[in-house]
Coordinates of C-alpha atoms and ligand atoms in Angstrom, one line a residue:
X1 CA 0.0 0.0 0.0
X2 CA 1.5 3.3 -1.1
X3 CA 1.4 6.8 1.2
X4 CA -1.7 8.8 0.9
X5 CA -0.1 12.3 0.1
X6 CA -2.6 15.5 0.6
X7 CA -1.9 18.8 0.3
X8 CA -3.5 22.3 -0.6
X9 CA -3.2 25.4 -3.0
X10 CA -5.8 28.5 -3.2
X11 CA -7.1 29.7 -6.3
X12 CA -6.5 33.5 -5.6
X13 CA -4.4 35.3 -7.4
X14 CA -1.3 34.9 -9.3
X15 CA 0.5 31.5 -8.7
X16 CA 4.8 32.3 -8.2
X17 CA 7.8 30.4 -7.9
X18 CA 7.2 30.2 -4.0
X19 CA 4.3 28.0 -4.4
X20 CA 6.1 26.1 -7.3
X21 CA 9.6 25.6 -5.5
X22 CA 7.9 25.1 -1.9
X23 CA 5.0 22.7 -3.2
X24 CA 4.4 22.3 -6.7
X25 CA 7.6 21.0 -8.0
X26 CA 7.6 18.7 -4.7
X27 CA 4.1 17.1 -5.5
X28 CA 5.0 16.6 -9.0
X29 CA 8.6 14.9 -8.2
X30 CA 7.0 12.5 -5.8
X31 CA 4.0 11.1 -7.7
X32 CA 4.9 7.8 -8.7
X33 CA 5.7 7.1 -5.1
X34 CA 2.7 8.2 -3.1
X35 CA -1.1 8.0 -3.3
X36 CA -1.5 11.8 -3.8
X37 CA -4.9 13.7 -3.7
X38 CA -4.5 17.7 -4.1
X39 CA -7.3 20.0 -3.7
X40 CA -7.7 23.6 -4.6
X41 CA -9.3 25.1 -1.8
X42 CA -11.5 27.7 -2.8
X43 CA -13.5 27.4 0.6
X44 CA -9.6 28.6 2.5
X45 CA -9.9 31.8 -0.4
X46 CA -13.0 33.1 0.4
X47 CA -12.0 34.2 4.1
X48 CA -10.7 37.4 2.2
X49 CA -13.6 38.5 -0.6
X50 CA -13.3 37.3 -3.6
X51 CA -14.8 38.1 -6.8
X52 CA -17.4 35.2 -7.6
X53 CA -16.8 35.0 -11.2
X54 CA -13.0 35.3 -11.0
X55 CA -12.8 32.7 -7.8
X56 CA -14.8 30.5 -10.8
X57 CA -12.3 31.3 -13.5
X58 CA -9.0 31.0 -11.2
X59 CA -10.1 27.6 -9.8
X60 CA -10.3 26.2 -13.4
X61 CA -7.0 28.0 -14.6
X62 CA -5.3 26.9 -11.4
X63 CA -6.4 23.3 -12.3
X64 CA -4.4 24.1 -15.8
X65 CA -1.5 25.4 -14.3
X66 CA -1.1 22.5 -12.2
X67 CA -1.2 19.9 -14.6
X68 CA 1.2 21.8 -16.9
X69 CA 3.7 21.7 -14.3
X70 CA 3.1 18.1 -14.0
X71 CA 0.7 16.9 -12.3
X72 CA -0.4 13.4 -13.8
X73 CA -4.1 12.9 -14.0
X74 CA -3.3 8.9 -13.8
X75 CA -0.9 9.2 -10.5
X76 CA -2.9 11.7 -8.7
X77 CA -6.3 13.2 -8.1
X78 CA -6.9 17.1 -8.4
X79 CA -10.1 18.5 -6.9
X80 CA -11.6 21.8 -6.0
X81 CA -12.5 21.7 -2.1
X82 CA -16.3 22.7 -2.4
X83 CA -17.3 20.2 -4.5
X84 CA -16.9 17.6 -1.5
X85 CA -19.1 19.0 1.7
X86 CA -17.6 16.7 3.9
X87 CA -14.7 19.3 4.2
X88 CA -16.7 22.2 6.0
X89 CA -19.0 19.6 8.0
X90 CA -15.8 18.3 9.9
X91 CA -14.0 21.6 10.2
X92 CA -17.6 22.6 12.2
X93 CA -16.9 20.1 14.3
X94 CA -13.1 20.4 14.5
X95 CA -14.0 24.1 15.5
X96 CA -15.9 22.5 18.0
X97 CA -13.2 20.8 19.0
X98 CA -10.0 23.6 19.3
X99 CA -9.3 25.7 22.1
X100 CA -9.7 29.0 21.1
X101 CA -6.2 29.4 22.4
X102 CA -4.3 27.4 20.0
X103 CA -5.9 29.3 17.0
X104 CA -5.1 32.6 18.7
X105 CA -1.6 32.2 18.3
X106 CA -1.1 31.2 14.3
X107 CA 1.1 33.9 13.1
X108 CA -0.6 34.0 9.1
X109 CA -3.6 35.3 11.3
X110 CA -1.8 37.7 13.1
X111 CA -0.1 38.9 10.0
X112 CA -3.1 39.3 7.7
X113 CA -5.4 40.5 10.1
X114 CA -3.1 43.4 10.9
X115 CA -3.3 44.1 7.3
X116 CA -6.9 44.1 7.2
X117 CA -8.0 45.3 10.2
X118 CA -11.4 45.1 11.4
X119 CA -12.5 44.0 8.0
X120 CA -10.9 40.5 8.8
X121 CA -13.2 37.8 9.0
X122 CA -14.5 34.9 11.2
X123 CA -12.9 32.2 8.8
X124 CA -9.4 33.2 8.3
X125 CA -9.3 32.8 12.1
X126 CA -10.6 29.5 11.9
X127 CA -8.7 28.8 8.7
X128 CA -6.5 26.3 10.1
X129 CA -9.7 23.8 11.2
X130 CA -10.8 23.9 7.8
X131 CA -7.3 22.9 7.1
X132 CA -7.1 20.1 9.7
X133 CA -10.5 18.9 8.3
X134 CA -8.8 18.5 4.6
X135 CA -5.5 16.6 5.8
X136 CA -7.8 14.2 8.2
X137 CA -10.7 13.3 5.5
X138 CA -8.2 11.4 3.4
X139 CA -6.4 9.9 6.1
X140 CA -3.5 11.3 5.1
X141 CA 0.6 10.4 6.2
X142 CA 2.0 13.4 4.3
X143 CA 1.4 17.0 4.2
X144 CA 4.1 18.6 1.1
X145 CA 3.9 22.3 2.0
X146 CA 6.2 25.1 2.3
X147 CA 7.9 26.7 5.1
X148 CA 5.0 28.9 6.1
X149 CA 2.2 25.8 6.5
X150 CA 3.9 24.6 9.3
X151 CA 2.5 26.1 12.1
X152 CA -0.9 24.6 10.6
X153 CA 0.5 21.5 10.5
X154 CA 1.6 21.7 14.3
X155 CA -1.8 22.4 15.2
X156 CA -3.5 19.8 13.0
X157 CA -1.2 17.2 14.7
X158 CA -2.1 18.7 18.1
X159 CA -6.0 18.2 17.3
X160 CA -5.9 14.8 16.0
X161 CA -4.0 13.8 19.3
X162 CA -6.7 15.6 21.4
X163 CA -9.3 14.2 19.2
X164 CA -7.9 10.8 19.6
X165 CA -7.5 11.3 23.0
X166 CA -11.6 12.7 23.7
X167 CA -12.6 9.5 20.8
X168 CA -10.4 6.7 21.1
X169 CA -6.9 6.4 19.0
X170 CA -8.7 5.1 15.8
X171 CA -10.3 8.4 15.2
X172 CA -8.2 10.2 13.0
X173 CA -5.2 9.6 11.2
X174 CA -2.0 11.6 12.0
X175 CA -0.2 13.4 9.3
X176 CA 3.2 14.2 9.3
X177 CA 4.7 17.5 7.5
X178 CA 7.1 17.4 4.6
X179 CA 8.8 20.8 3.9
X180 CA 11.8 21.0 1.1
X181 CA 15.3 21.3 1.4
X182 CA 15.4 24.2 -0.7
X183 CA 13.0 26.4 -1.7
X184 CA 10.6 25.8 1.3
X185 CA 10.9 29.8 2.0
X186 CA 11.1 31.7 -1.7
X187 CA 11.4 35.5 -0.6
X188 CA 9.7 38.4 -2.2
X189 CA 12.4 40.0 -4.7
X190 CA 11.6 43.6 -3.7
X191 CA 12.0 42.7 -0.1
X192 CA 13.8 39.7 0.8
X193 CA 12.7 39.8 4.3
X194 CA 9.0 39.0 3.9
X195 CA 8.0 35.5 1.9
X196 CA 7.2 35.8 -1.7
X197 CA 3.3 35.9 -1.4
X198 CA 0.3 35.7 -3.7
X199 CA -1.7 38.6 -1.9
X200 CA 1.0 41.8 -2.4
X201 CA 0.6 43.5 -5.5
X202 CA 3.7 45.3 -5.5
X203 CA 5.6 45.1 -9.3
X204 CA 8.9 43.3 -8.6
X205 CA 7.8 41.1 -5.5
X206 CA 6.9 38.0 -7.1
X207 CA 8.0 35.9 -10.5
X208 CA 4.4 34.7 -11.7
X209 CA 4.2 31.3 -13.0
X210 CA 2.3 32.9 -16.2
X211 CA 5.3 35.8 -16.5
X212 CA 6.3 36.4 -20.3
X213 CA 10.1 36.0 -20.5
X214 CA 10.5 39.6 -20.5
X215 CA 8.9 40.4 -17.4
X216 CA 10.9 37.8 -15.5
X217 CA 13.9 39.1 -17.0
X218 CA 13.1 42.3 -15.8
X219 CA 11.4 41.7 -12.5
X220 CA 15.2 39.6 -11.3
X221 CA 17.1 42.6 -12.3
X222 CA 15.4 45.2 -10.1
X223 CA 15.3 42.3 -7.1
X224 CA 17.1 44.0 -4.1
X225 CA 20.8 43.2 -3.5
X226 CA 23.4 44.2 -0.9
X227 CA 26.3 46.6 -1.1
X228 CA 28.8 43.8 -1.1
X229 CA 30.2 41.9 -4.2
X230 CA 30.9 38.0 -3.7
X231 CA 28.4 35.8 -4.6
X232 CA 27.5 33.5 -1.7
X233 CA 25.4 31.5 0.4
X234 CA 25.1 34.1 3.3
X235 CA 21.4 34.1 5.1
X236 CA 23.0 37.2 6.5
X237 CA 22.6 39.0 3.4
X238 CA 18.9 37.9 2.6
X239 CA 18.4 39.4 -1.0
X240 CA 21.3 37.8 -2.2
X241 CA 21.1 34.0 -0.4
X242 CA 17.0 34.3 -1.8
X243 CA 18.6 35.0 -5.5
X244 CA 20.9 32.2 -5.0
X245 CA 18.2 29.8 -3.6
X246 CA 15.8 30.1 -6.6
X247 CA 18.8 29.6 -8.8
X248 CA 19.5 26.0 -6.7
X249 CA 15.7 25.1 -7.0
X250 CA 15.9 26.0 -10.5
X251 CA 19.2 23.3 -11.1
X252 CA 19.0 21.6 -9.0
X253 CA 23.1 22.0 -7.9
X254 CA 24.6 21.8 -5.2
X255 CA 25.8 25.0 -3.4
X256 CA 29.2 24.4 -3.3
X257 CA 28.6 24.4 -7.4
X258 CA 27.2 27.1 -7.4
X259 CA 29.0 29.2 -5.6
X260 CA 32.1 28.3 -7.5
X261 CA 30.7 29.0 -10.9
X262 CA 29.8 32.4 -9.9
X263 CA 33.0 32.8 -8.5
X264 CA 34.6 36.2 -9.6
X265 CA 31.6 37.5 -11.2
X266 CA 28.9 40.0 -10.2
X267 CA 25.4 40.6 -9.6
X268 CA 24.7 41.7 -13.0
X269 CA 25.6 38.2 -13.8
X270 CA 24.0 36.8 -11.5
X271 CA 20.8 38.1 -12.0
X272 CA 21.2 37.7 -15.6
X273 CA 21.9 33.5 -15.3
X274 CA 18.9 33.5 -12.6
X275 CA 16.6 35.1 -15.1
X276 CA 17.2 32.7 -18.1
X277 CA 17.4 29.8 -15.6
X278 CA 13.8 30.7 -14.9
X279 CA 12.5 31.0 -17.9
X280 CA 13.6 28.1 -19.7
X281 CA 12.3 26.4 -16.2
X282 CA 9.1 27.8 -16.4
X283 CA 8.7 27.5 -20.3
X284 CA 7.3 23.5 -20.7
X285 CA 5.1 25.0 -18.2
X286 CA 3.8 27.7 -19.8
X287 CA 3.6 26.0 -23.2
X288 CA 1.1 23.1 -21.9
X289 CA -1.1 25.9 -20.2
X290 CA -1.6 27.3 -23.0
X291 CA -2.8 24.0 -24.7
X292 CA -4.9 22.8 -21.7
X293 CA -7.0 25.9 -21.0
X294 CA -7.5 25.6 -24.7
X295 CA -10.7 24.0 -23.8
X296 CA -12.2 25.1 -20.1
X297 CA -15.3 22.7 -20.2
X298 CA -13.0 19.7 -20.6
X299 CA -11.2 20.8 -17.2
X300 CA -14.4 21.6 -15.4
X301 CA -15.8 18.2 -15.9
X302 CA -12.1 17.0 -15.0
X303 CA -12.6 18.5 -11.1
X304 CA -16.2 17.6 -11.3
X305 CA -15.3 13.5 -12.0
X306 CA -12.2 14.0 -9.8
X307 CA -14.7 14.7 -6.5
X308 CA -16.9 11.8 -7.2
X309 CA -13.9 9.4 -7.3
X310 CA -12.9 10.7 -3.6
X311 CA -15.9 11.8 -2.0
X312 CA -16.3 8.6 -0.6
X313 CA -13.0 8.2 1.3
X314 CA -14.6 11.6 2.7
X315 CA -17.7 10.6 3.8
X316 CA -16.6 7.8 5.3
X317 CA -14.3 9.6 7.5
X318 CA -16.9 12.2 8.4
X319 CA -19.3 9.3 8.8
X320 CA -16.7 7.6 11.4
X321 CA -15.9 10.9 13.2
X322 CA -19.8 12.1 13.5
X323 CA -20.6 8.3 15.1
X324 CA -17.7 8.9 17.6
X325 CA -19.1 12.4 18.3
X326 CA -22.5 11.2 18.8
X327 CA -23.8 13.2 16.1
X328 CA -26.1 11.8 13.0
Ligands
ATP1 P1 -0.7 34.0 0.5 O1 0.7 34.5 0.7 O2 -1.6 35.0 -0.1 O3 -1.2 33.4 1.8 P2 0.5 31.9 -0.8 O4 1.4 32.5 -1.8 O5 1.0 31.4 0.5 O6 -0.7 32.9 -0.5 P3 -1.0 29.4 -1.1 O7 -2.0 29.0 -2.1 O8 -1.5 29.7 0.3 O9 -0.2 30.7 -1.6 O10 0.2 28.3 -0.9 C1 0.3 27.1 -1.7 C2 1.6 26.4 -1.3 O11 2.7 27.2 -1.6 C3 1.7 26.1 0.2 O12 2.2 24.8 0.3 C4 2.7 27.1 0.7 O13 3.4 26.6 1.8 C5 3.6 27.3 -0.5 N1 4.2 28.6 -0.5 C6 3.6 29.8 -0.5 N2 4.4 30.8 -0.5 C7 5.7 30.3 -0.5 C8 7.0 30.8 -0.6 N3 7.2 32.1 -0.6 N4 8.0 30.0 -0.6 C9 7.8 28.6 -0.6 N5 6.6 28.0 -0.5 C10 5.5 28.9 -0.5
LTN2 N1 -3.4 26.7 4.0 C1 -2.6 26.3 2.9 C2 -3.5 25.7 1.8 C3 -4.1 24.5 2.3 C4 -3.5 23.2 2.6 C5 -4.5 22.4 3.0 C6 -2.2 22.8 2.5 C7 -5.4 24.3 2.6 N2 -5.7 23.0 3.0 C8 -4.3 21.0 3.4 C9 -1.9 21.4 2.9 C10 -2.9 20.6 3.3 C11 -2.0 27.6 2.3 O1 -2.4 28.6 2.5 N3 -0.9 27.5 1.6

């Protein structure tokens, strides 16, 4: 029996090489190996508005992207999260179920809600349930996320032990976390000391998936440097060590390779590898997108088949976890 793999991607805005160095790239290398399930969770988007008729059109084109950058429709299962109500029926209960304490101290909340202020709703502070509620449906042993999922993950695994605790040690399944060597934390390239993110609209921070050559090209050479001139693995000097680590998830090399090719040469050069690295890495990609969005019906009914294959796995768990409750 192979590893039920599970893991999650939200269908708002523009998709970058964080999400494809920190998870993408990780689901797709490990396919063959793993029984994978990944879901776009459009249910985890709408806790910041969205537009109704772009959350429709970015949950199909998401579904595009992901199976241009390699996602195998005969090794793994792509679904969008509301077409399987089992997922906010347990994360009501798993609500239920979490001190309020626990949820109080995720730091994404902190973060966005200082951004948004008293506009911030209800669910992104009970975001991570929902999340809990997605890993435990499938009874999933690995969670491939980047660097900024884990604090989810911690409190997922804290839940399922209370849970299992409350209902007996057969209730849910505990997940462990798998978080890449490199590219786990892909910085934003106009300020390397906050994560590349989906949801800041400033020019230069992110390199899109969907970026024509030119824009990468141009986007890498205004990313923010140092003062300094060698070219090395330093965390200390953040813009440069972010530059280097997309260059390593790009080629996969080693760091000792790298730094010695760029031995003796500048940032100029630097950024100019980088940016030709990237886009001849994100070319196949872009190529198939084009071709698979080609025809948006045929990837509608793609998610639509994709949720009746699983749904079952998820009802049965919900099934199992409302009998131990005491509930249906
Ligand atoms: P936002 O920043 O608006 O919350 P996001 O960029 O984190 O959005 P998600 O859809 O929430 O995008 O993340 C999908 C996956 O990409 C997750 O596994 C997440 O850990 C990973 N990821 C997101 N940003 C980065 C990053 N900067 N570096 C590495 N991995 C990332
Ligand atoms: N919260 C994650 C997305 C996500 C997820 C999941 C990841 C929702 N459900 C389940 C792994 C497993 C994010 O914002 N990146």
């Amino acid at each position: 029996m192979k590893k039920r793999v599970f893991s999650g991607i939200q269908p708002t805005g523009n998709t970058h090489i964080g999400n494809y160095l920190g998870a993408i790239k990780q689901w797709v290398a490990s396919q063959a190996e793993y029984d994978n399930i990944f879901c776009i969770v459009d249910l985890h988007a709408i806790t910041v508005l969205q537009d109704p008729k772009l959350l429709k059109s970015q949950t199909r084109e998401l579904a595009g992207l992901l199976f241009a950058a390699g996602i195998d429709p005969e090794q793994s299962v792509l679904f969008a999260q509301s077409h399987i109500s089992a997922h906010a029926e347990l994360a009501w209960i798993l609500n239920c179920l979490s001190p309020m304490g626990w949820m109080q101290r995720m730091t994404q909340f902190k973060e966005k809600a200082d951004k948004q202020k008293e506009q911030v709703s209800v669910g992104l502070f009970t975001y991570p349930a929902l999340m809990a509620a997605d890993i435990v449906l499938y009874d999933t042993d690995l969670v491939p996320v980047g660097e900024d999922q884990k604090q989810h993950l911690e409190y997922t695994r804290d839940l399922v032990q209370r849970v299992n605790s409350l209902y007996g040690d057969d209730t849910l399944k505990m997940p462990t976390p798998s978080i890449p060597q490199v590219g786990a934390r892909v910085m934003g390239l106009d300020d390397p000391t906050k994560k590349m993110s989906k949801s800041e609209d400033k020019p230069n921070h992110a390199v899109n998936l969907l970026d024509p050559p030119k824009v990468i090209l141009k986007k890498i050479k205004r990313a923010t440097t140092d003062s300094l001139r060698d070219i090395r693995f330093d965390p200390e000097r953040p813009g440069v060590y972010n530059l280097l680590s997309i260059y390593q998830g790009f080629t996969g090399q080693s760091q000792a390779k790298i730094e010695s090719h760029f031995e003796g040469k500048g940032y100029g050069d630097l950024k100019k590898e980088l940016g030709e690295v990237v886009v001849e890495g994100l070319k196949p990609i872009q190529t198939r997108y084009a071709e698979l969005t080609a025809d948006p019906a045929c990837l509608d009914s793609l998610l639509a088949q994709n949720a009746d294959k699983i749904r079952p796995i998820a009802e049965r768990t919900l099934k199992r976890v409302q009998e131990k409750v005491g509930l249906g």
